Amino acid sequence: MKFIVGEDIVLMSSEEKAEVLEKHGLNKPVFEQYLNYIGSILKGDLGYSYRSQKPVTDIVSERLPWTLLLSITNIILSTIIGVAMGTWAAWNRGKKIDIVLNNIFVFFRSMPSFWIGMIFIAVFGARLGWFPIFGAQSVWAGYMGFEKIVDIAMHLIMPTITLVILSVSSIYLTMRYSMIDVLGEDYILMAKMKGLSDKKVRYTHAMRNALIPVVTIVMLNMGYMVGGATIIETVFSYPGMGRLLFEAVTNRDYPVIQGCFFMITICVIAANIIADFIYPLLDPRVV
Amino acid sequence: MALLEVRNLTTYYETKIGYNEALQGLSFDLEAGGILGLIGESGCGKSTAGFSMMNMIEYPGKIMDGEVILDGKDLIKMDRNELRKVLWKDIAMIPQSAMNALNPAYKVGKQILEAIKLHFPEMSQEEAVAKVEHLLNLVGIDAKWYHGYPHKLSGGMKQRIIIAMALSCDPKVIISDEATTGLDVLIEAQILALLKKIALDRGLGLIIISHDLNMVTAICNRIGIMYAGMLVELTTTENVLRNPKHPYTRALFSSQIDSKDFDKKVTSVDGVVPKLVNPEDKCRFYDRCNRKFEMCERKCPSLISISDNHRVACYLEGDNHE
């Protein structure tokens, strides 16, 4: 770490340099630095930002709610859309609607995220003026109560749609494939032979079994989303973790970078634990 | 009047080069309490026949022609909504892979209950549950398994659960499609004895689809022999054993290994089943028959009566010579 601190320190005099190194504990052996770091994490202390001198814990906890808001909204929407469309396409496999949906979602999947974001800003933000193009809320407007909620929602719409377009395809494709697989199972035939309606067969018998691989995809996405929305958050200047990470990298603010990665790791692990709790609800074979 | 009348049932599968004529002109009657065996080698259309009788053929399959008359109503002409009311209530099927026919996500009792609640909506929850428990006992499974998930059951138990499920709405006809394939002989015997007993007690019509000659001859009172999508001989079990007429029936029984007579010469039938995609109009057994003559190559013989209760599709028999 101390080799890559950057140009600022190169310009300092040797006393100043010694002072900075001393302050951040960078003059100690690497192993000791590592132990100090782990020790502080356990106390909830992620160190201080080189740039703003504020505690990293504060900076991260200021940004995390926005990212969670963005990614949870995205996950809920793209799961609903992906699962519904995937089920529909699988049920109508090989028919026109299936082919059309497949093409749409593969097209979505192959578009670069920053490009979609920029098109949205240019068209719906700048030209049509429907949505705000910057930030997560109009801080200066001093909205209160319901107005504030509406304001936040309006700011959320464009980044969310962009993220949904990016993540819905993998959910759709997984759901469709998994559903096609399940629809070929003998118990589906059995359900049909029992005289159950198509709707009942589709939703009670097929969907529940087909959802299992989708939960994996969704939860993996959820974990990556916290860090993975970097591009979207940067394009929309959304004050989340992704943007914080981007800023920290450009500023060579290592404690903040470490703090971000630490939070992303926690989120990925948390998402996996949630997935592990959901599996047994869907499939009694998983205990 | 027969319980179930199947007339000229014909099912094709669409392929890129034309129709695969998997089932051609299947006709038979089934009386109440009758047990009909349908036997033939793999790919001869047995399962297609079973699913066609339930009108459960899905794309790329298509029922081209025929009637399945149950209680004076033709299942083939019904639309989906009408059919759904008849399925399971009047005609039920134990599918080939009963092992996989239970949904892994639901308790087995619930899956039986589902059928009962669907077809007897007026029945109270308690009555329906009691009925499921009674059915489980009937097939020799402890009622505590009502709350068991399918993965906790053995293969034989699953099979019996499926039988309980098939009986759940008191159907008039049950089609068992290789229901006991893959089970060990003891369980197979148990299950077949159970099915036979229930069929006789309740006056059900039972159709047993199988390739196991011993088993079919042991429990059925009538047997239909299928070859390449067609019924080639339909008669009583006694006639099949004592007086088989069609060369294929004879070949089939001479290829059977006899446990009492190890010195018996086992002969196999040379050749393979003909392609069923756009087949030529000749006897479908022509290439493998050892008694063919020029007539057999001209036109496919139809199933005709040669005596009471004995129908054969062969020019060597009856008035099939035109």
XYZ file of C-alpha atoms in Angstrom:
609
model
C 0.000 0.000 0.000
C 2.678 2.490 0.939
C 4.277 2.131 -2.499
C 1.221 3.253 -4.329
C 0.035 6.164 -2.253
C 0.593 8.464 -5.197
C 2.035 11.776 -6.221
C 0.855 13.873 -3.292
C 3.204 12.190 -0.917
C 6.076 12.424 -3.357
C 5.817 16.183 -3.254
C 5.937 16.329 0.561
C 9.006 17.025 2.581
C 10.422 14.125 4.531
C 9.040 15.426 7.897
C 5.553 15.830 6.461
C 5.838 12.398 4.890
C 6.881 10.834 8.194
C 3.977 12.572 9.935
C 1.388 11.265 7.409
C 2.835 7.749 7.514
C 2.799 7.844 11.317
C -0.805 9.106 11.416
C -2.113 6.291 9.241
C 0.186 3.664 10.763
C 1.866 3.099 7.408
C 5.403 3.032 8.798
C 4.746 -0.225 10.653
C 5.425 -3.702 9.198
C 2.761 -4.970 6.754
C 1.636 -7.750 9.081
C 1.100 -5.329 11.933
C -0.798 -2.978 9.624
C -3.047 -5.861 8.659
C -3.708 -6.829 12.283
C -4.504 -3.208 13.095
C -6.918 -3.099 10.178
C -8.735 -6.278 11.238
C -8.811 -5.036 14.817
C -10.392 -1.740 13.825
C -12.960 -3.443 11.597
C -14.124 -5.449 14.579
C -14.631 -2.160 16.391
C -16.576 -0.794 13.409
C -13.736 1.503 12.421
C -12.795 1.395 8.744
C -10.122 4.079 9.022
C -10.088 7.650 7.746
C -10.332 8.901 4.221
C -7.025 10.275 2.914
C -8.925 12.896 0.995
C -11.681 14.228 3.282
C -10.247 13.035 6.604
C -13.735 11.838 7.561
C -14.206 8.335 9.018
C -14.778 5.777 6.218
C -17.594 4.198 8.235
C -19.519 7.489 8.059
C -18.887 7.963 4.360
C -19.947 4.421 3.516
C -23.025 4.409 5.723
C -24.107 7.671 4.127
C -23.956 6.098 0.660
C -25.107 2.536 1.365
C -28.859 3.291 1.833
C -29.038 4.881 -1.619
C -27.411 1.908 -3.239
C -29.653 -0.477 -1.341
C -32.710 1.534 -2.378
C -31.606 1.420 -6.005
C -30.598 -2.223 -6.091
C -33.533 -3.568 -4.102
C -36.014 -1.701 -6.309
C -34.153 -3.042 -9.318
C -34.104 -6.611 -8.033
C -37.803 -6.590 -7.187
C -38.789 -5.151 -10.561
C -36.496 -7.267 -12.693
C -37.463 -10.434 -10.802
C -41.159 -9.790 -11.303
C -40.726 -8.914 -14.980
C -38.144 -11.643 -15.685
C -40.117 -14.383 -13.953
C -43.460 -13.408 -15.471
C -42.067 -13.075 -18.994
C -39.914 -16.201 -18.665
C -42.910 -18.230 -17.544
C -45.023 -16.862 -20.351
C -42.380 -17.547 -22.984
C -41.727 -21.072 -21.714
C -45.420 -21.885 -21.716
C -45.641 -20.696 -25.329
C -42.342 -22.228 -26.316
C -41.584 -22.025 -30.024
C -44.552 -19.785 -30.730
C -44.299 -16.231 -32.032
C -44.485 -14.578 -28.600
C -41.580 -16.696 -27.327
C -39.396 -15.750 -30.273
C -40.254 -12.049 -29.935
C -39.541 -12.038 -26.175
C -36.268 -13.903 -26.649
C -35.059 -11.385 -29.177
C -36.051 -8.426 -27.028
C -34.244 -9.749 -23.969
C -31.117 -10.781 -25.829
C -31.083 -7.288 -27.375
C -31.390 -5.761 -23.877
C -28.595 -7.925 -22.621
C -26.207 -6.853 -25.328
C -26.611 -3.093 -24.868
C -23.855 -1.324 -22.921
C -25.170 0.104 -19.657
C -23.590 3.567 -19.835
C -25.003 3.991 -23.314
C -28.575 3.194 -22.228
C -28.112 5.573 -19.304
C -26.880 8.366 -21.539
C -29.700 7.881 -24.043
C -32.189 8.059 -21.164
C -30.630 11.244 -19.826
C -30.551 12.793 -23.297
C -34.119 11.855 -24.236
C -36.241 11.730 -21.093
C -34.130 14.004 -18.928
C -32.750 16.740 -21.117
C -35.081 16.842 -24.129
C -38.460 15.873 -22.646
C -37.628 17.033 -19.130
C -39.769 14.285 -17.547
C -37.239 13.118 -15.015
C -34.405 14.731 -13.070
C -31.037 13.789 -14.494
C -28.839 14.237 -11.476
C -28.495 12.857 -7.942
C -30.884 11.006 -5.676
C -32.958 13.918 -4.419
C -33.332 17.670 -4.830
C -31.477 18.577 -1.650
C -31.773 22.341 -2.128
C -35.561 22.205 -2.630
C -36.048 21.255 1.027
C -39.009 18.957 0.327
C -40.697 17.399 3.330
C -42.961 14.380 3.877
C -44.828 13.091 0.863
C -43.216 15.552 -1.529
C -39.831 14.255 -0.501
C -40.870 10.657 -1.248
C -42.157 11.666 -4.691
C -38.933 13.555 -5.336
C -36.787 10.555 -4.390
C -38.963 8.259 -6.522
C -38.638 10.560 -9.521
C -34.864 10.517 -9.163
C -34.970 6.748 -8.866
C -36.917 6.054 -12.053
C -34.271 6.449 -14.750
C -31.368 4.689 -12.993
C -33.739 1.892 -11.998
C -35.066 1.383 -15.514
C -31.509 1.288 -16.836
C -30.509 -1.266 -14.216
C -33.653 -3.333 -14.832
C -32.897 -3.449 -18.550
C -29.448 -4.764 -17.666
C -30.383 -7.383 -15.100
C -33.803 -8.549 -16.274
C -32.421 -10.563 -19.191
C -30.464 -13.057 -17.132
C -33.480 -13.612 -14.888
C -35.743 -13.981 -17.907
C -33.409 -16.433 -19.657
C -32.875 -18.502 -16.508
C -36.579 -18.604 -15.728
C -37.507 -19.549 -19.274
C -34.942 -22.324 -19.447
C -35.787 -23.642 -16.002
C -39.515 -23.511 -16.719
C -39.113 -25.387 -20.007
C -37.192 -28.012 -18.082
C -39.863 -28.324 -15.420
C -42.727 -28.350 -17.933
C -41.212 -31.501 -19.410
C -41.353 -33.274 -16.043
C -43.760 -36.112 -15.501
C -45.458 -34.441 -12.577
C -46.597 -31.635 -14.863
C -48.174 -34.167 -17.210
C -49.736 -35.776 -14.150
C -51.130 -32.426 -12.995
C -52.647 -31.879 -16.433
C -54.120 -35.363 -16.459
C -55.712 -34.729 -13.090
C -57.765 -32.115 -14.883
C -56.164 -29.031 -13.339
C -56.514 -25.817 -15.288
C -53.522 -24.520 -17.238
C -53.178 -21.649 -14.799
C -53.035 -23.963 -11.809
C -50.517 -26.231 -13.525
C -48.378 -23.276 -14.485
C -48.369 -21.438 -11.187
C -48.733 -24.080 -8.478
C -46.943 -27.013 -10.030
C -44.406 -25.612 -12.467
C -43.398 -22.188 -11.191
C -42.428 -23.172 -7.685
C -39.980 -25.766 -8.959
C -38.714 -23.540 -11.737
C -37.956 -20.668 -9.354
C -35.083 -22.426 -7.572
C -32.314 -21.563 -10.082
C -33.790 -18.067 -10.401
C -33.302 -17.437 -6.673
C -29.616 -18.195 -7.134
C -29.313 -15.750 -10.022
C -31.284 -13.038 -8.236
C -29.259 -13.308 -5.047
C -25.961 -13.337 -6.916
C -27.136 -10.253 -8.788
C -28.167 -8.651 -5.529
C -24.660 -9.058 -4.191
C -22.958 -7.749 -7.301
C -25.453 -4.958 -7.677
C -24.135 -3.124 -4.640
C -20.758 -2.728 -6.282
C -21.784 -3.385 -9.840
C -23.971 -0.334 -10.263
C -20.810 1.791 -10.448
C -21.318 2.755 -14.070
C -25.018 3.533 -13.688
C -24.458 5.534 -10.500
C -21.673 7.469 -12.172
C -23.721 8.216 -15.292
C -26.670 9.416 -13.208
C -24.460 10.986 -10.496
C -26.357 8.852 -8.016
C -24.743 9.116 -4.567
C -24.406 5.363 -3.965
C -21.607 2.949 -3.195
C -20.728 2.455 -6.837
C -20.112 6.152 -7.327
C -18.238 6.365 -4.050
C -15.975 3.607 -5.253
C -15.433 5.404 -8.536
C -14.580 8.650 -6.732
C -12.275 6.865 -4.319
C -10.412 5.190 -7.158
C -9.901 8.480 -9.009
C -8.724 10.096 -5.757
C -6.523 7.143 -4.748
C -8.373 7.151 -1.462
C -7.376 3.650 -0.348
C -9.193 3.426 3.000
C -12.430 4.347 1.234
C -11.777 1.768 -1.506
C -11.148 -0.853 1.152
C -14.268 0.226 3.011
C -16.342 -0.100 -0.151
C -15.015 -3.561 -0.901
C -15.633 -4.556 2.679
C -19.294 -3.474 2.441
C -19.708 -5.162 -0.962
C -18.331 -8.380 0.519
C -20.763 -8.152 3.414
C -23.645 -7.612 0.965
C -22.649 -10.570 -1.240
C -22.443 -12.827 1.811
C -25.731 -11.513 3.180
C -27.447 -12.138 -0.160
C -26.131 -15.689 -0.195
C -27.396 -16.297 3.317
C -30.823 -14.972 2.335
C -30.790 -17.337 -0.673
C -29.968 -20.229 1.632
C -32.987 -19.363 3.733
C -35.263 -19.157 0.693
C -34.305 -22.523 -0.866
C -35.972 -24.710 1.779
C -39.179 -22.706 1.428
C -39.301 -23.577 -2.280
C -37.909 -27.073 -2.261
C -38.484 -29.412 0.696
C -35.515 -31.514 -0.430
C -33.204 -28.751 0.726
C -33.075 -28.818 4.485
C -72.963 -51.406 -24.116
C -69.295 -51.446 -23.449
C -67.838 -49.160 -20.795
C -65.230 -47.719 -23.107
C -65.322 -47.852 -26.864
C -62.255 -46.895 -28.822
C -62.835 -46.512 -32.533
C -60.215 -46.037 -35.207
C -58.002 -43.961 -32.905
C -55.162 -42.551 -34.999
C -52.327 -40.390 -33.690
C -49.455 -39.016 -35.726
C -46.353 -37.113 -34.735
C -45.199 -34.266 -36.897
C -41.617 -34.545 -38.141
C -39.635 -32.531 -40.633
C -40.086 -35.158 -43.335
C -43.735 -35.997 -42.768
C -45.977 -37.623 -40.195
C -44.803 -40.434 -37.980
C -47.814 -42.738 -37.937
C -47.326 -43.842 -34.358
C -50.848 -45.088 -33.812
C -53.047 -46.231 -36.662
C -56.690 -47.169 -36.348
C -56.818 -48.543 -32.809
C -60.253 -50.010 -32.052
C -61.463 -52.067 -29.125
C -64.176 -52.274 -26.490
C -63.650 -52.535 -22.778
C -66.325 -53.948 -20.471
C -66.766 -52.985 -16.833
C -64.536 -55.244 -14.774
C -62.568 -56.137 -17.864
C -58.790 -56.106 -17.841
C -57.271 -55.519 -21.230
C -53.558 -55.873 -21.827
C -51.855 -53.999 -24.627
C -48.477 -55.487 -25.417
C -45.823 -54.913 -27.991
C -42.205 -53.940 -28.261
C -40.782 -50.498 -27.593
C -41.970 -47.836 -29.979
C -45.035 -49.720 -31.150
C -47.422 -47.029 -29.999
C -48.542 -48.430 -26.656
C -47.969 -45.277 -24.667
C -49.256 -43.122 -27.501
C -52.412 -45.222 -27.354
C -52.697 -44.572 -23.613
C -52.278 -40.824 -23.921
C -54.562 -40.686 -26.949
C -57.322 -42.350 -24.937
C -56.947 -39.538 -22.390
C -56.843 -36.997 -25.243
C -53.563 -35.838 -23.725
C -51.458 -35.817 -26.877
C -49.359 -32.680 -27.109
C -47.447 -31.078 -29.931
C -45.771 -32.459 -32.068
C -48.301 -35.255 -31.629
C -51.795 -34.926 -33.059
C -54.874 -37.108 -32.884
C -55.823 -37.356 -36.537
C -58.989 -39.383 -36.283
C -61.045 -41.617 -34.074
C -63.389 -41.697 -31.126
C -62.965 -42.598 -27.483
C -66.470 -43.057 -26.173
C -66.898 -43.185 -22.429
C -70.426 -42.982 -21.045
C -71.727 -42.068 -24.481
C -69.451 -39.028 -24.675
C -66.573 -38.743 -27.101
C -63.425 -37.562 -25.309
C -61.681 -36.629 -28.538
C -64.368 -34.140 -29.589
C -64.491 -32.415 -26.202
C -62.946 -29.017 -25.742
C -60.337 -28.575 -22.997
C -62.794 -27.362 -20.360
C -65.175 -30.259 -20.820
C -62.293 -32.682 -20.955
C -60.810 -31.390 -17.706
C -64.022 -32.352 -15.902
C -63.893 -35.900 -17.258
C -60.183 -36.537 -16.827
C -59.342 -38.304 -13.590
C -63.002 -38.427 -12.588
C -63.998 -40.897 -15.289
C -60.697 -41.970 -16.772
C -57.377 -41.931 -14.957
C -53.906 -42.970 -15.941
C -50.912 -44.291 -14.103
C -48.112 -42.981 -16.278
C -45.016 -44.852 -17.321
C -42.678 -43.137 -14.909
C -44.847 -43.071 -11.834
C -41.597 -42.540 -9.956
C -41.377 -38.989 -11.277
C -45.067 -38.243 -11.379
C -45.153 -36.678 -7.928
C -44.290 -33.023 -7.581
C -41.233 -32.824 -5.289
C -42.425 -29.560 -3.766
C -45.692 -30.801 -2.247
C -46.686 -33.359 0.344
C -48.064 -36.516 -1.245
C -51.359 -36.272 0.635
C -51.866 -32.756 -0.711
C -51.330 -33.983 -4.252
C -54.040 -36.608 -3.912
C -56.270 -34.149 -2.098
C -55.871 -31.682 -4.955
C -57.549 -34.074 -7.396
C -60.396 -34.845 -4.996
C -61.053 -31.186 -4.206
C -61.044 -30.377 -7.908
C -63.561 -32.992 -8.940
C -65.704 -33.020 -5.810
C -65.818 -29.350 -4.833
C -68.811 -29.978 -2.567
C -66.827 -32.352 -0.357
C -65.682 -30.858 2.955
C -61.998 -30.628 3.825
C -62.330 -33.279 6.570
C -64.156 -35.717 4.299
C -61.586 -35.234 1.565
C -58.663 -35.765 3.944
C -60.365 -38.862 5.352
C -60.764 -40.140 1.813
C -57.073 -39.622 1.078
C -56.139 -41.500 4.239
C -58.499 -44.303 3.300
C -56.914 -44.496 -0.152
C -53.428 -44.602 1.331
C -54.473 -47.494 3.561
C -56.040 -49.210 0.577
C -52.731 -49.265 -1.271
C -50.928 -50.397 1.865
C -49.352 -47.151 2.946
C -49.592 -45.839 6.466
C -51.757 -42.708 6.693
C -48.917 -40.854 8.411
C -47.266 -40.558 4.986
C -49.966 -38.034 4.101
C -47.505 -35.422 5.323
C -44.468 -37.002 3.659
C -42.649 -35.424 0.766
C -42.053 -37.586 -2.333
C -38.269 -37.700 -1.864
C -38.732 -39.517 1.413
C -40.638 -42.382 -0.212
C -39.221 -45.471 -1.859
C -39.965 -46.225 -5.516
C -42.574 -48.827 -4.664
C -44.298 -46.458 -2.270
C -44.406 -43.699 -4.878
C -45.910 -46.155 -7.313
C -48.596 -47.027 -4.813
C -49.243 -43.376 -4.076
C -49.841 -42.860 -7.792
C -52.268 -45.771 -7.788
C -54.050 -44.198 -4.819
C -54.135 -40.973 -6.787
C -55.570 -42.743 -9.831
C -58.316 -44.212 -7.637
C -58.999 -40.965 -5.802
C -61.907 -39.768 -7.915
C -63.469 -43.215 -8.446
C -62.794 -43.359 -12.189
C -64.525 -45.867 -14.421
C -61.436 -46.647 -16.433
C -57.794 -46.748 -15.372
C -54.978 -46.948 -17.865
C -51.769 -48.302 -16.412
C -48.849 -47.508 -18.678
C -45.941 -49.737 -17.706
C -46.820 -48.843 -14.152
C -44.623 -51.485 -12.639
C -41.584 -51.295 -14.886
C -38.479 -50.837 -12.818
C -39.926 -52.252 -9.644
C -38.654 -55.429 -8.075
C -40.787 -58.490 -8.709
C -42.257 -58.739 -5.217
C -43.575 -55.198 -5.256
C -44.668 -55.611 -8.851
C -46.724 -58.655 -7.926
C -48.214 -56.838 -4.940
C -49.176 -53.806 -6.970
C -50.666 -55.803 -9.818
C -52.652 -57.984 -7.452
C -53.919 -54.814 -5.820
C -54.912 -53.259 -9.140
C -56.665 -56.405 -10.249
C -58.533 -56.717 -6.976
C -59.680 -53.107 -7.099
C -60.752 -53.446 -10.731
C -62.829 -56.534 -9.985
C -64.275 -55.176 -6.718
C -65.321 -51.851 -8.160
C -66.160 -52.962 -11.678
C -63.525 -50.728 -13.227
C -62.204 -51.129 -16.693
C -58.456 -51.579 -16.543
C -56.080 -51.205 -19.457
C -52.609 -52.530 -18.785
C -49.940 -51.348 -21.163
C -46.781 -53.400 -20.892
C -44.122 -55.321 -22.707
C -44.017 -58.012 -20.059
C -45.786 -61.028 -21.563
C -45.813 -63.092 -18.384
C -47.340 -60.347 -16.349
C -49.985 -59.455 -18.896
C -51.058 -63.023 -19.487
C -51.261 -63.546 -15.743
C -53.662 -60.741 -14.936
C -55.538 -59.684 -18.067
C -58.595 -61.377 -19.462
C -58.141 -59.906 -22.928
C -54.981 -59.020 -24.763
C -54.271 -56.786 -27.702
C -50.965 -57.252 -29.472
C -49.590 -54.128 -31.077
C -47.020 -53.904 -33.794
C -45.701 -50.715 -35.401
C -48.619 -48.588 -34.330
C -51.341 -51.052 -35.168
C -53.315 -53.644 -33.292
C -52.504 -56.924 -35.028
C -54.418 -59.306 -32.822
C -57.076 -58.806 -30.169
C -58.476 -61.732 -28.281
C -58.851 -63.478 -24.927
C -55.782 -64.377 -22.934
C -56.556 -68.048 -23.500
C -56.591 -67.641 -27.263
C -53.335 -65.738 -27.187
C -51.673 -68.514 -25.250
C -53.279 -71.520 -26.953
C -54.197 -70.355 -30.387
C -52.249 -67.302 -31.521
C -52.974 -66.418 -35.131
C -50.855 -63.497 -36.196
C -47.270 -64.408 -37.132
C -46.058 -61.588 -34.862
C -47.958 -62.942 -31.852
C -46.445 -66.335 -32.455
C -43.001 -64.857 -32.822
C -43.456 -62.841 -29.664
C -44.370 -65.868 -27.612
C -41.646 -68.029 -29.031
C -39.124 -65.392 -28.029
C -40.251 -65.686 -24.436
C -37.951 -67.413 -21.980
C -39.780 -70.078 -20.012
C -38.683 -70.509 -16.418
C -40.076 -74.057 -16.293
C -38.481 -75.221 -19.475
C -34.902 -74.120 -19.852
C -34.372 -76.345 -22.858
C -37.007 -74.521 -24.848
C -35.541 -73.002 -27.954
C -35.849 -69.222 -27.764
C -36.137 -67.603 -31.142
C -35.896 -63.929 -31.790
C -37.607 -62.103 -34.606
C -35.165 -61.010 -37.284
C -35.220 -57.504 -38.650
C -36.397 -54.283 -37.111
C -39.667 -52.389 -36.775
C -40.307 -50.475 -40.016
C -40.033 -46.723 -40.202
C -43.347 -45.161 -39.347
C -42.702 -41.868 -41.134
C -44.652 -42.043 -44.386
C -44.808 -45.877 -44.325
C -45.564 -47.873 -47.446
C -49.024 -49.326 -47.721
C -48.099 -52.920 -47.080
C -48.432 -55.139 -44.059
C -46.241 -53.480 -41.442
C -44.879 -56.858 -40.402
C -44.021 -57.730 -44.005
C -40.239 -57.435 -43.755
C -40.001 -59.674 -40.711
C -42.755 -62.169 -41.468
C -41.835 -65.736 -42.368
C -45.224 -66.484 -43.916
C -45.633 -63.499 -46.217
C -46.987 -63.772 -49.732
C -47.600 -61.291 -52.550
C -50.924 -60.074 -51.105
C -49.157 -58.764 -48.012
C -47.106 -56.314 -50.067
C -50.079 -54.764 -51.818
C -52.148 -53.452 -48.958
C -52.015 -53.298 -45.186
C -54.472 -55.839 -43.743
C -57.168 -54.580 -41.396
C -58.289 -56.129 -38.145
C -61.130 -58.578 -38.846
C -63.092 -61.021 -36.693
C -62.239 -64.639 -37.291
C -64.388 -65.922 -34.462
C -66.170 -64.591 -31.397
C -63.670 -62.620 -29.414
C -60.814 -63.104 -31.809
C -59.708 -60.448 -34.244
C -56.586 -60.610 -36.380
C -54.999 -58.366 -38.986
C -53.467 -60.939 -41.281
C -54.322 -62.215 -44.774
C -53.667 -65.762 -43.669
C -56.748 -65.680 -41.477
C -60.490 -65.432 -42.117
C -61.819 -63.623 -45.142
C -59.018 -61.123 -45.316
C -58.119 -62.487 -48.763
C -60.737 -60.153 -50.331
